[in-house]
Amino acid sequence: MLPIEIKKGVYWVGGIDWDLRNFHGYLTQRGSSYNAYLITGEQNILIDNVKPHLFEQLITRIEKIIDPRKIDILIQNHVEMDHSGSLPKLLELNPKAMIITSPNGEKGLKLHYKKEWKFQVVQNNEQLTLNNRVFHFLHTPMVHWPDNMVTYLTDDRILFSNDAFGQHISSSERFDNEYPIDIVMEEAKKYYANIVFPYGEQVKKIIPVVEDINPDIIAPSHGIIWKKHIRAILKEYKKWSANETVEKAIIVYDTMWKSTELMAYAIMKGFENAKVPVEMFNLQVNHISDIMTSLLDSRYICVGSSTLNSNILPSVAAFLTYMKGLAPKNRHAFAFGSYGWGGQSIPIIEDELKKLKFDLFPSIKEQYIPSEETLDKITVDIQKLIVINKTKKC
Ligand code: FEO
């Protein structure tokens, strides 16, 4: 439970949530951390905090540096409770402390906690000199809530980016040169796909600002701190926010009696024959948040379900609902599935894909068990379709 000094007088004092496996529906196999940062001096300043159940971790780390009852300023980059959940206890210890936040941050915190705390609201691009250090506040609305801002400590060149550039990783290592970078990048991709994806337009506005200030350190509020690989993560954020896709297909399905699965594999062969990499996601064994990671840069999305009680299978409904909320754009897609007599699953899936304004290919629908000939035809048809469309951009 030690703090870590990241630059002189600037400490990581966050909480590590080793047991976290569900972050509002997102499977977090590696747990997470809620990174809080303490800046000491004439005034002691805490940037963000931790979920309530990790308050003791936060306090134990702060105690190694200062008396936790001597915090003067609480900079709140974001209202969501993973970063503000310890505010009530921190303000019980420090009733005179001032909260510095965005206008929407003040509104959100008042609505969350219903307390008469002291606020100082900062506008976009506003700078304050505290402790002889210049703090530059930049609003980043919708990355991830309307209240979000980032704080740049100008002389130390540290960008406290809150949710942006985060990853759900619990670890005793803090920096990107200490932890396997391929895992950090994969978790950053999963984080973007499941949290930031709907806000690509807002992210696009932030990237040039970050490039312009050229920080030495990007200190997010989840996971590993960026120091060595800042250029690499900015490059990925540019691609993701531009909605860039590659020639890759994902086939997402659930199946009652394996007929829809037979179709899924016939479709897979079609993509393979067309030399398009493909990933299979049986919803009985895959989590929707892992599927989103793959979907982030996939050009083709194929969704299959058997028909059950004039409807789709519940796992497919959950996937479609989750995907719709994350609002991917500009993909090719189609529905497929086996049915007994009604066949309603296909139009139901198609309707959902239409709502996302995907470019729809003809659906594939088979009654009961598809024959070998039918499966071969599916493969050939998909291969032809993909070869024709391969050069087309959505
Ligand atoms: Fe990590 Fe939007 O909170």
Coordinates of C-alpha atoms and ligand atoms in Angstrom, one line a residue, residues 23-24 32-34 78-83 143-145 147-148 162-164 168 191 195 221-222, ligand 1:
F23 CA -17.8 -2.8 -14.7
H24 CA -21.4 -1.9 -15.7
S32 CA -8.9 -2.3 -12.5
S33 CA -7.4 0.6 -10.6
Y34 CA -8.8 4.0 -9.8
H78 CA -15.2 13.5 -13.6
V79 CA -18.3 12.8 -11.6
E80 CA -18.7 9.1 -12.1
M81 CA -18.4 7.3 -8.7
D82 CA -15.3 5.3 -9.6
H83 CA -13.5 8.6 -9.4
V143 CA -15.3 11.4 -22.8
H144 CA -16.9 9.9 -20.8
W145 CA -19.8 12.0 -19.3
D147 CA -18.8 16.8 -16.9
N148 CA -15.4 15.3 -18.0
N162 CA -9.2 10.7 -16.3
D163 CA -11.1 8.0 -18.4
A164 CA -9.3 8.9 -21.7
H168 CA -8.9 -1.9 -16.8
Y191 CA -11.6 0.0 -22.9
I195 CA -16.5 2.9 -22.9
S221 CA -7.6 7.3 -13.9
H222 CA -7.6 3.6 -14.8
Ligands
FEO1 FE1 -13.9 5.7 -14.9 FE2 -16.5 7.4 -16.5 O1 -15.5 6.6 -15.1

